[in-house]
mmCIF file of C-alpha atoms in Angstrom:
data_model
loop_
_atom_site.group_PDB
_atom_site.id
_atom_site.type_symbol
_atom_site.label_atom_id
_atom_site.label_comp_id
_atom_site.label_asym_id
_atom_site.label_seq_id
_atom_site.Cartn_x
_atom_site.Cartn_y
_atom_site.Cartn_z
ATOM 1 C CA UNK A 376 -79.666 -81.338 -289.666
ATOM 2 C CA UNK A 377 -80.591 -80.904 -286.021
ATOM 3 C CA UNK A 378 -84.081 -80.551 -284.616
ATOM 4 C CA UNK A 379 -84.746 -79.074 -281.183
ATOM 5 C CA UNK A 380 -87.952 -79.437 -279.186
ATOM 6 C CA UNK A 381 -88.445 -77.384 -276.033
ATOM 7 C CA UNK A 382 -90.828 -77.790 -273.133
ATOM 8 C CA UNK A 383 -91.316 -76.614 -269.572
ATOM 9 C CA UNK A 384 -92.319 -72.992 -269.979
ATOM 10 C CA UNK A 385 -95.260 -71.490 -268.181
ATOM 11 C CA UNK A 386 -96.440 -69.080 -265.527
ATOM 12 C CA UNK A 387 -94.580 -68.919 -262.227
ATOM 13 C CA UNK A 388 -94.665 -66.504 -259.315
ATOM 14 C CA UNK A 389 -91.662 -64.354 -258.370
ATOM 15 C CA UNK A 390 -89.177 -66.372 -256.350
ATOM 16 C CA UNK A 391 -90.386 -69.606 -257.869
ATOM 17 C CA UNK A 392 -88.583 -72.145 -260.025
ATOM 18 C CA UNK A 393 -88.973 -73.591 -263.477
ATOM 19 C CA UNK A 394 -87.113 -76.266 -265.424
ATOM 20 C CA UNK A 395 -86.867 -76.062 -269.202
ATOM 21 C CA UNK A 396 -86.013 -79.066 -271.362
ATOM 22 C CA UNK A 397 -84.658 -79.273 -274.893
ATOM 23 C CA UNK A 398 -84.519 -82.571 -276.766
ATOM 24 C CA UNK A 399 -82.186 -82.731 -279.761
ATOM 25 C CA UNK A 400 -82.561 -85.117 -282.672
ATOM 26 C CA UNK A 401 -80.992 -85.620 -286.082
ATOM 27 C CA UNK A 402 -77.247 -85.205 -286.525
ATOM 28 C CA UNK A 403 -76.459 -85.212 -282.817
ATOM 29 C CA UNK A 404 -72.833 -86.128 -283.453
ATOM 30 C CA UNK A 405 -72.258 -82.787 -285.175
ATOM 31 C CA UNK A 406 -73.255 -80.631 -282.182
ATOM 32 C CA UNK A 407 -70.362 -78.787 -280.557
ATOM 33 C CA UNK A 408 -72.323 -76.787 -277.987
ATOM 34 C CA UNK A 409 -75.867 -76.106 -276.848
ATOM 35 C CA UNK A 410 -77.394 -73.243 -274.973
ATOM 36 C CA UNK A 411 -80.348 -71.097 -274.082
ATOM 37 C CA UNK A 412 -81.235 -67.610 -275.263
ATOM 38 C CA UNK A 413 -84.154 -65.417 -274.285
ATOM 39 C CA UNK A 414 -85.942 -62.459 -275.793
ATOM 40 C CA UNK A 415 -88.320 -60.106 -274.035
ATOM 41 C CA UNK A 416 -90.531 -57.538 -275.773
ATOM 42 C CA UNK A 417 -88.505 -54.481 -276.732
ATOM 43 C CA UNK A 418 -85.187 -56.175 -276.007
ATOM 44 C CA UNK A 419 -82.593 -57.962 -278.081
ATOM 45 C CA UNK A 420 -82.214 -61.701 -277.857
ATOM 46 C CA UNK A 421 -79.585 -62.447 -275.233
ATOM 47 C CA UNK A 422 -77.533 -65.451 -274.244
ATOM 48 C CA UNK A 423 -78.543 -67.077 -270.968
ATOM 49 C CA UNK A 424 -76.281 -70.121 -270.674
ATOM 50 C CA UNK A 425 -74.073 -72.426 -272.740
ATOM 51 C CA UNK A 426 -72.757 -75.951 -272.299
ATOM 52 C CA UNK A 427 -70.014 -77.241 -274.593
ATOM 53 C CA UNK A 428 -69.517 -80.763 -275.872
ATOM 54 C CA UNK A 429 -66.800 -81.110 -273.242
ATOM 55 C CA UNK A 430 -69.220 -80.182 -270.472
ATOM 56 C CA UNK A 431 -67.971 -76.661 -269.814
ATOM 57 C CA UNK A 432 -70.719 -74.262 -268.737
ATOM 58 C CA UNK A 433 -70.935 -70.486 -268.992
ATOM 59 C CA UNK A 434 -73.613 -68.069 -267.809
ATOM 60 C CA UNK A 435 -74.642 -64.535 -268.527
ATOM 61 C CA UNK A 436 -74.494 -62.227 -265.524
ATOM 62 C CA UNK A 437 -78.289 -62.070 -265.429
ATOM 63 C CA UNK A 438 -78.577 -65.727 -264.448
ATOM 64 C CA UNK A 439 -75.425 -66.364 -262.448
ATOM 65 C CA UNK A 440 -76.215 -67.959 -259.120
ATOM 66 C CA UNK A 441 -79.834 -68.612 -260.117
ATOM 67 C CA UNK A 442 -79.721 -70.632 -263.341
ATOM 68 C CA UNK A 443 -78.074 -73.982 -264.025
ATOM 69 C CA UNK A 444 -77.579 -75.602 -267.418
ATOM 70 C CA UNK A 445 -77.072 -79.355 -267.577
ATOM 71 C CA UNK A 446 -77.402 -82.249 -269.989
ATOM 72 C CA UNK A 447 -78.331 -85.910 -270.171
ATOM 73 C CA UNK A 448 -76.485 -87.420 -273.112
ATOM 74 C CA UNK A 449 -78.432 -90.675 -272.863
ATOM 75 C CA UNK A 450 -81.598 -88.919 -273.996
ATOM 76 C CA UNK A 451 -80.002 -86.038 -275.939
ATOM 77 C CA UNK A 452 -81.540 -83.491 -273.615
ATOM 78 C CA UNK A 453 -80.326 -80.171 -272.242
ATOM 79 C CA UNK A 454 -81.977 -78.564 -269.231
ATOM 80 C CA UNK A 455 -82.156 -75.081 -267.805
ATOM 81 C CA UNK A 456 -83.029 -75.005 -264.116
ATOM 82 C CA UNK A 457 -84.196 -71.529 -263.147
ATOM 83 C CA UNK A 458 -84.521 -70.611 -259.484
ATOM 84 C CA UNK A 459 -85.393 -67.384 -257.685
ATOM 85 C CA UNK A 460 -87.203 -66.150 -260.751
ATOM 86 C CA UNK A 461 -87.853 -62.438 -261.178
ATOM 87 C CA UNK A 462 -90.371 -60.573 -263.335
ATOM 88 C CA UNK A 463 -87.399 -59.418 -265.417
ATOM 89 C CA UNK A 464 -86.877 -63.054 -266.443
ATOM 90 C CA UNK A 465 -90.135 -62.979 -268.398
ATOM 91 C CA UNK A 466 -89.285 -63.768 -272.015
ATOM 92 C CA UNK A 467 -89.477 -66.339 -274.756
ATOM 93 C CA UNK A 468 -86.688 -68.825 -274.130
ATOM 94 C CA UNK A 469 -85.014 -70.505 -277.099
ATOM 95 C CA UNK A 470 -82.849 -73.594 -277.157
ATOM 96 C CA UNK A 471 -79.950 -73.462 -279.598
ATOM 97 C CA UNK A 472 -77.353 -75.881 -280.912
ATOM 98 C CA UNK A 473 -74.134 -75.135 -282.752
ATOM 99 C CA UNK A 474 -72.707 -77.568 -285.270
ATOM 100 C CA UNK A 475 -69.597 -77.622 -287.442
ATOM 101 C CA UNK A 476 -70.563 -80.221 -290.055
ATOM 102 C CA UNK A 477 -71.419 -80.329 -292.888
ATOM 103 C CA UNK A 478 -70.858 -76.584 -292.458
ATOM 104 C CA UNK A 479 -70.898 -74.196 -289.491
ATOM 105 C CA UNK A 480 -74.493 -73.586 -288.513
ATOM 106 C CA UNK A 481 -76.813 -72.801 -285.632
ATOM 107 C CA UNK A 482 -80.153 -74.451 -284.949
ATOM 108 C CA UNK A 483 -83.044 -73.096 -282.915
ATOM 109 C CA UNK A 484 -86.003 -74.509 -281.090
ATOM 110 C CA UNK A 485 -89.504 -73.117 -281.405
ATOM 111 C CA UNK A 486 -89.271 -71.133 -278.183
ATOM 112 C CA UNK A 487 -91.171 -71.496 -274.937
ATOM 113 C CA UNK A 488 -92.821 -68.662 -273.027
ATOM 114 C CA UNK A 489 -91.759 -68.028 -269.444
ATOM 115 C CA UNK A 490 -93.866 -65.554 -267.496
ATOM 116 C CA UNK A 491 -92.925 -64.518 -263.963
ATOM 117 C CA UNK A 492 -95.812 -62.697 -262.335
ATOM 118 C CA UNK A 493 -97.958 -62.630 -259.238
#
């Protein structure tokens, strides 16, 4: 089993920056990739960014050029640096981890609210 704990959400003005953190614990060795999703009211949950076990990163078009996903393996933490934030970025952001053992599965954090407003 994998447990994910997120932090770093809050209120930020348009154009500002925010850094989200996700600490993983449990069966860390089983994780093949981690990422961030977000869900705004009235919208489907959408992928924001992914980082694979090999360090390959991918971004949705919505965050390209503004968001950066990174990791610190020493402390089992994944980060999402968000710059040039827009009101449209307002959503609950969820950390996720994909594992292959003992069976294919996805794990989710509790979610952290990001609000971009003046």
